[in-house]
Amino acid sequence: MASACQLEWVPDSLYNTAVSAIVASYTRHRREIKSLPENVHYTTKEDCVSWVWSSLNWKHLPKFLEHLLHHCFQALMDHGVKVSDILADAFANQSASVDQNNLEKSINLGLALGGFLSDAGWFFASEKVYRRCLELLHVQNANCKYREADVTCKSAYQRLNTLKSQNLAVNTASLDTECCALLFAESQYDEAITYCSKAVHELSPTLPSKTIVDVLRQCSKACVVKREFKKAEVLIKHAVHFARESFGVHHPKYSDALLDYGFYLLNVDAITSAVQVYQMALDIRVSVFGGNNLYVAIAHEDLAYASYVQEYSSGRFRDARDHAEKAIEILGHILPDDHLLLSSSKRVKALILEEIAIDSHNKETEEQLLHEAQDLHLQSLALAKKAFGENNVQTAKHYGNLGRLYQSMHRYQEAEEMHLKAIEIKERLLGTDDYEVALSVGHLASLYNYDMAKTVSNHALADYYANILHQWNEIRDMNNAVEVKPLEFNMEQTLEDIKLVLEKFDYRNALNYLFETR
């Protein structure tokens, strides 16, 4: 597995070693620690909490110091000191008794603290804080609490409509983006792209840089799943560029944009470039957070899948397997066993194990790996059904994965049953001409052609499905052909007849054309 590189701005190894040693022996040397210089005091438990608390209360925490604190806090948490929970509980206790005169100040503190915790992937603690501020949507989406997020989304729009009824100007770009992310996670892609269109139309120079980046990258993802690659390319490249210009190349927000850029590259078959971009994102997250961090695990998973696709023909899946197992190891350490995020990582590992098994020349090893893959797929399916129910595209995808696995295991009747389930769900939700449906019917066609072509009816059905897939791919290639460009590009670009001038923040006029046909 390719190791994450050390970036120059990260504390050197001696400092990290010293912090870890202090944490490990904190209870024995508590008094001596008090005598340390003030510039390292905040790395101890109480001083960390009080220092961050005062910083969030009185000013914005400097970005370089915020990332250093994330790194040190993760070291503390890895040694059993749950600093994120301590901060969250302290805020909850304080805000419970706040009076009306200090209410606004308390809410602003909660938003700042919740953002600090969320930026490090400490969602459980962040959720505690946001519950006090009624600002839950992003945390709930990221933590896969979709039912709660749906309630929060509706509540937030009700509050915004109340403000609008009082003739108060309200910008909904951030909320529209979070709703888009929620619908995207729930596989409601048409509704998701509607909300991302609204978010783009709400972009303005007064919005925080983080919001602008999130709007652009989330809208790009929505366009990718609808196979609208030209729109997706414009959106994600500008998200990457703006993140780099606004936050620098060592910031977690830049890594967020890179991950979504990798998603775009993977879907336009620029696989090698996707792997490189995913590795860059992982390096940043390891350097910023380190340890058993959720964001690091997600980056490992994305890189695992891209590496799996890249090496599909070569059969060299060692790096892919290492990244997948690292993701599962981290998530298993910090999340409950039934958390939905584990479903995706287990699915990726199962896909990798299946290919390793097929290439194995040892029958016993092959059977062992295939059964391990089956267990992982079944666990992923159970988690998806628990989160989304039977009638969801994500559930259908897991049925399709089982279908392919059963085909490899020569259990053809079960494979056919899984593929038909996947097709039925996708056709009902997405229509008969959707790309996801085409993928599933292609898998069934493969099963019929190569393993079950025993009757005329099966031959005919296989030909029919293969023809649908071929026609769909021809239409897709004709309408969405794109030229994959390097990551670096000029500040000013001309696309169609629109000049995009990023330094003037003229996003509204520059990007509205992307959705003018909707």
CSV table of C-alpha atoms in Angstrom, one decimal, residues 197-424:
chain,number,residue,atom,x,y,z
A,197,SER,CA,-29.6,23.8,-9.4
A,198,LYS,CA,-31.2,26.0,-6.7
A,199,ALA,CA,-27.9,26.1,-4.8
A,200,VAL,CA,-26.0,27.3,-7.8
A,201,HIS,CA,-28.5,30.0,-8.4
A,202,GLU,CA,-28.1,31.2,-4.8
A,203,LEU,CA,-24.3,31.6,-5.0
A,204,SER,CA,-23.1,35.1,-4.2
A,205,PRO,CA,-19.9,37.0,-3.3
A,206,THR,CA,-21.0,37.2,0.4
A,207,LEU,CA,-21.1,33.5,1.0
A,208,PRO,CA,-18.2,31.8,2.9
A,209,SER,CA,-15.6,30.1,0.8
A,210,LYS,CA,-16.5,26.8,2.3
A,211,THR,CA,-20.1,27.1,1.2
A,212,ILE,CA,-19.0,28.0,-2.4
A,213,VAL,CA,-16.8,24.9,-2.6
A,214,ASP,CA,-19.4,22.6,-1.1
A,215,VAL,CA,-22.1,23.9,-3.6
A,216,LEU,CA,-19.8,23.3,-6.6
A,217,ARG,CA,-18.6,19.9,-5.6
A,218,GLN,CA,-21.9,18.5,-4.5
A,219,CYS,CA,-23.6,19.8,-7.7
A,220,SER,CA,-20.8,18.1,-9.7
A,221,LYS,CA,-21.6,14.7,-8.0
A,222,ALA,CA,-25.3,15.1,-8.8
A,223,CYS,CA,-24.4,15.8,-12.5
A,224,VAL,CA,-22.1,12.8,-12.6
A,225,VAL,CA,-24.7,10.3,-11.5
A,226,LYS,CA,-27.0,11.7,-14.1
A,227,ARG,CA,-24.2,11.2,-16.6
A,228,GLU,CA,-24.1,14.9,-17.4
A,229,PHE,CA,-20.3,15.0,-17.6
A,230,LYS,CA,-19.8,18.4,-19.3
A,231,LYS,CA,-21.6,20.1,-16.5
A,232,ALA,CA,-19.9,18.0,-13.8
A,233,GLU,CA,-16.4,18.8,-15.3
A,234,VAL,CA,-17.0,22.6,-15.1
A,235,LEU,CA,-18.3,22.4,-11.6
A,236,ILE,CA,-15.7,20.1,-10.0
A,237,LYS,CA,-12.7,21.8,-11.6
A,238,HIS,CA,-13.8,25.1,-10.3
A,239,ALA,CA,-14.5,23.6,-6.9
A,240,VAL,CA,-10.9,22.2,-6.8
A,241,HIS,CA,-9.4,25.5,-8.1
A,242,PHE,CA,-11.4,27.7,-5.6
A,243,ALA,CA,-10.6,25.3,-2.7
A,244,ARG,CA,-6.9,25.5,-3.5
A,245,GLU,CA,-6.9,29.3,-3.9
A,246,SER,CA,-9.0,29.9,-0.7
A,247,PHE,CA,-7.6,27.3,1.7
A,248,GLY,CA,-4.3,26.1,0.3
A,249,VAL,CA,-3.1,22.6,-0.7
A,250,HIS,CA,-2.9,21.3,2.9
A,251,HIS,CA,-6.4,22.0,4.0
A,252,PRO,CA,-9.2,19.3,4.5
A,253,LYS,CA,-11.6,21.3,2.3
A,254,TYR,CA,-9.1,20.9,-0.6
A,255,SER,CA,-9.1,17.2,0.0
A,256,ASP,CA,-12.9,17.2,-0.1
A,257,ALA,CA,-12.8,18.7,-3.5
A,258,LEU,CA,-10.1,16.3,-4.7
A,259,LEU,CA,-12.2,13.3,-3.6
A,260,ASP,CA,-15.1,14.5,-5.7
A,261,TYR,CA,-12.8,15.3,-8.6
A,262,GLY,CA,-11.6,11.7,-8.3
A,263,PHE,CA,-15.2,10.5,-8.4
A,264,TYR,CA,-15.7,12.5,-11.6
A,265,LEU,CA,-12.5,11.1,-13.2
A,266,LEU,CA,-13.5,7.5,-12.2
A,267,ASN,CA,-16.8,7.9,-14.0
A,268,VAL,CA,-15.3,9.2,-17.2
A,269,ASP,CA,-12.8,6.3,-17.3
A,270,ALA,CA,-9.7,8.4,-16.4
A,271,ILE,CA,-8.8,5.7,-13.9
A,272,THR,CA,-5.1,6.4,-13.5
A,273,SER,CA,-5.7,10.1,-12.9
A,274,ALA,CA,-8.5,9.2,-10.4
A,275,VAL,CA,-6.1,7.0,-8.4
A,276,GLN,CA,-3.5,9.8,-8.3
A,277,VAL,CA,-6.1,12.4,-7.1
A,278,TYR,CA,-7.5,10.0,-4.5
A,279,GLN,CA,-3.9,9.5,-3.2
A,280,MET,CA,-3.4,13.2,-2.9
A,281,ALA,CA,-6.6,13.5,-0.9
A,282,LEU,CA,-5.6,10.7,1.4
A,283,ASP,CA,-2.2,12.2,2.0
A,284,ILE,CA,-3.7,15.5,3.1
A,285,ARG,CA,-6.2,13.8,5.4
A,286,VAL,CA,-3.6,11.6,7.1
A,287,SER,CA,-1.3,14.6,7.6
A,288,VAL,CA,-4.1,16.8,9.0
A,289,PHE,CA,-5.9,14.2,11.2
A,290,GLY,CA,-3.8,11.1,11.5
A,291,GLY,CA,-4.9,8.2,13.7
A,292,ASN,CA,-8.2,6.5,13.7
A,293,ASN,CA,-10.1,9.2,11.9
A,294,LEU,CA,-13.4,8.8,9.9
A,295,TYR,CA,-12.3,11.1,7.1
A,296,VAL,CA,-9.0,9.2,6.7
A,297,ALA,CA,-11.1,5.9,6.5
A,298,ILE,CA,-13.3,7.4,3.8
A,299,ALA,CA,-10.3,8.4,1.7
A,300,HIS,CA,-8.8,4.9,2.1
A,301,GLU,CA,-12.1,3.4,0.9
A,302,ASP,CA,-12.3,5.7,-2.2
A,303,LEU,CA,-8.7,4.9,-3.1
A,304,ALA,CA,-9.3,1.2,-2.6
A,305,TYR,CA,-12.1,1.2,-5.1
A,306,ALA,CA,-10.2,3.3,-7.7
A,307,SER,CA,-7.2,0.9,-7.3
A,308,TYR,CA,-9.5,-2.1,-7.7
A,309,VAL,CA,-10.8,-0.6,-11.0
A,310,GLN,CA,-7.4,0.3,-12.2
A,311,GLU,CA,-5.9,-3.2,-11.6
A,312,TYR,CA,-9.0,-5.1,-12.8
A,313,SER,CA,-7.3,-6.5,-15.8
A,314,SER,CA,-3.9,-7.0,-14.2
A,315,GLY,CA,-5.1,-8.8,-11.1
A,316,ARG,CA,-2.7,-7.0,-8.8
A,317,PHE,CA,-5.1,-6.1,-6.0
A,318,ARG,CA,-2.7,-5.9,-3.1
A,319,ASP,CA,-2.9,-2.1,-2.7
A,320,ALA,CA,-6.6,-2.1,-3.2
A,321,ARG,CA,-7.1,-4.7,-0.5
A,322,ASP,CA,-4.8,-3.0,1.9
A,323,HIS,CA,-6.7,0.3,1.6
A,324,ALA,CA,-10.1,-1.4,2.0
A,325,GLU,CA,-9.0,-3.3,5.1
A,326,LYS,CA,-7.5,-0.1,6.6
A,327,ALA,CA,-10.8,1.7,6.0
A,328,ILE,CA,-12.7,-1.1,7.7
A,329,GLU,CA,-10.2,-1.3,10.6
A,330,ILE,CA,-10.5,2.5,11.3
A,331,LEU,CA,-14.3,2.5,11.0
A,332,GLY,CA,-14.6,-0.5,13.2
A,333,HIS,CA,-12.6,1.2,15.8
A,334,ILE,CA,-14.7,4.4,16.0
A,335,LEU,CA,-18.2,3.4,14.8
A,336,PRO,CA,-20.8,0.9,16.0
A,337,ASP,CA,-21.0,-2.4,14.1
A,338,ASP,CA,-24.3,-1.5,12.4
A,339,HIS,CA,-23.2,1.9,11.0
A,340,LEU,CA,-24.0,2.4,7.4
A,341,LEU,CA,-20.5,3.7,6.5
A,342,LEU,CA,-19.2,0.2,7.2
A,343,SER,CA,-21.5,-1.1,4.5
A,344,SER,CA,-19.7,0.7,1.7
A,345,SER,CA,-16.2,-0.3,2.9
A,346,LYS,CA,-17.2,-4.0,3.2
A,347,ARG,CA,-18.8,-3.9,-0.3
A,348,VAL,CA,-15.5,-2.7,-1.7
A,349,LYS,CA,-13.5,-5.3,0.1
A,350,ALA,CA,-15.9,-8.0,-1.1
A,351,LEU,CA,-15.5,-6.9,-4.7
A,352,ILE,CA,-11.7,-7.1,-4.4
A,353,LEU,CA,-11.8,-10.5,-2.7
A,354,GLU,CA,-14.0,-11.9,-5.4
A,355,GLU,CA,-11.5,-10.9,-8.1
A,356,ILE,CA,-8.6,-12.3,-6.1
A,357,ALA,CA,-10.5,-15.6,-5.7
A,358,ILE,CA,-11.2,-15.9,-9.4
A,359,ASP,CA,-7.5,-15.4,-10.2
A,360,SER,CA,-6.5,-17.9,-7.5
A,361,HIS,CA,-5.1,-21.3,-8.7
A,362,ASN,CA,-5.8,-22.9,-5.4
A,363,LYS,CA,-9.4,-24.3,-5.1
A,364,GLU,CA,-9.4,-24.1,-1.3
A,365,THR,CA,-8.2,-20.5,-1.3
A,366,GLU,CA,-10.8,-19.6,-3.9
A,367,GLU,CA,-13.7,-21.0,-1.9
A,368,GLN,CA,-12.5,-19.3,1.3
A,369,LEU,CA,-12.2,-15.9,-0.4
A,370,LEU,CA,-15.6,-16.2,-2.1
A,371,HIS,CA,-17.3,-17.2,1.1
A,372,GLU,CA,-15.7,-14.2,2.9
A,373,ALA,CA,-16.9,-12.0,0.1
A,374,GLN,CA,-20.4,-13.4,0.4
A,375,ASP,CA,-20.4,-12.6,4.2
A,376,LEU,CA,-19.3,-9.1,3.5
A,377,HIS,CA,-21.9,-8.5,0.8
A,378,LEU,CA,-24.7,-9.9,2.9
A,379,GLN,CA,-23.6,-7.7,5.8
A,380,SER,CA,-23.6,-4.7,3.5
A,381,LEU,CA,-27.1,-5.6,2.1
A,382,ALA,CA,-28.5,-5.9,5.6
A,383,LEU,CA,-27.1,-2.4,6.6
A,384,ALA,CA,-28.5,-0.9,3.4
A,385,LYS,CA,-31.9,-2.4,3.9
A,386,LYS,CA,-31.9,-1.1,7.5
A,387,ALA,CA,-31.0,2.4,6.4
A,388,PHE,CA,-33.0,2.7,3.2
A,389,GLY,CA,-35.4,-0.1,3.0
A,390,GLU,CA,-36.0,-2.5,0.1
A,391,ASN,CA,-37.2,0.1,-2.3
A,392,ASN,CA,-33.9,2.0,-2.9
A,393,VAL,CA,-31.2,2.1,-5.5
A,394,GLN,CA,-28.5,1.4,-3.0
A,395,THR,CA,-30.2,-1.7,-1.9
A,396,ALA,CA,-30.6,-2.7,-5.6
A,397,LYS,CA,-26.9,-2.3,-6.1
A,398,HIS,CA,-26.1,-4.7,-3.3
A,399,TYR,CA,-28.5,-7.2,-4.9
A,400,GLY,CA,-26.5,-6.8,-8.1
A,401,ASN,CA,-23.2,-7.3,-6.3
A,402,LEU,CA,-24.5,-10.5,-4.8
A,403,GLY,CA,-25.7,-11.6,-8.3
A,404,ARG,CA,-22.2,-11.2,-9.7
A,405,LEU,CA,-20.7,-13.0,-6.8
A,406,TYR,CA,-23.1,-16.0,-7.0
A,407,GLN,CA,-22.2,-16.2,-10.7
A,408,SER,CA,-18.6,-16.5,-9.8
A,409,MET,CA,-19.6,-19.2,-7.3
A,410,HIS,CA,-21.5,-21.1,-10.0
A,411,ARG,CA,-24.8,-20.6,-8.1
A,412,TYR,CA,-26.6,-19.4,-11.3
A,413,GLN,CA,-30.2,-19.6,-10.1
A,414,GLU,CA,-29.4,-17.4,-7.1
A,415,ALA,CA,-27.4,-15.1,-9.3
A,416,GLU,CA,-30.4,-14.7,-11.7
A,417,GLU,CA,-32.7,-14.0,-8.8
A,418,MET,CA,-30.4,-11.2,-7.4
A,419,HIS,CA,-30.0,-9.6,-10.8
A,420,LEU,CA,-33.7,-9.6,-11.5
A,421,LYS,CA,-34.4,-8.0,-8.1
A,422,ALA,CA,-31.8,-5.3,-8.8
A,423,ILE,CA,-33.4,-4.6,-12.2
A,424,GLU,CA,-36.9,-4.5,-10.9
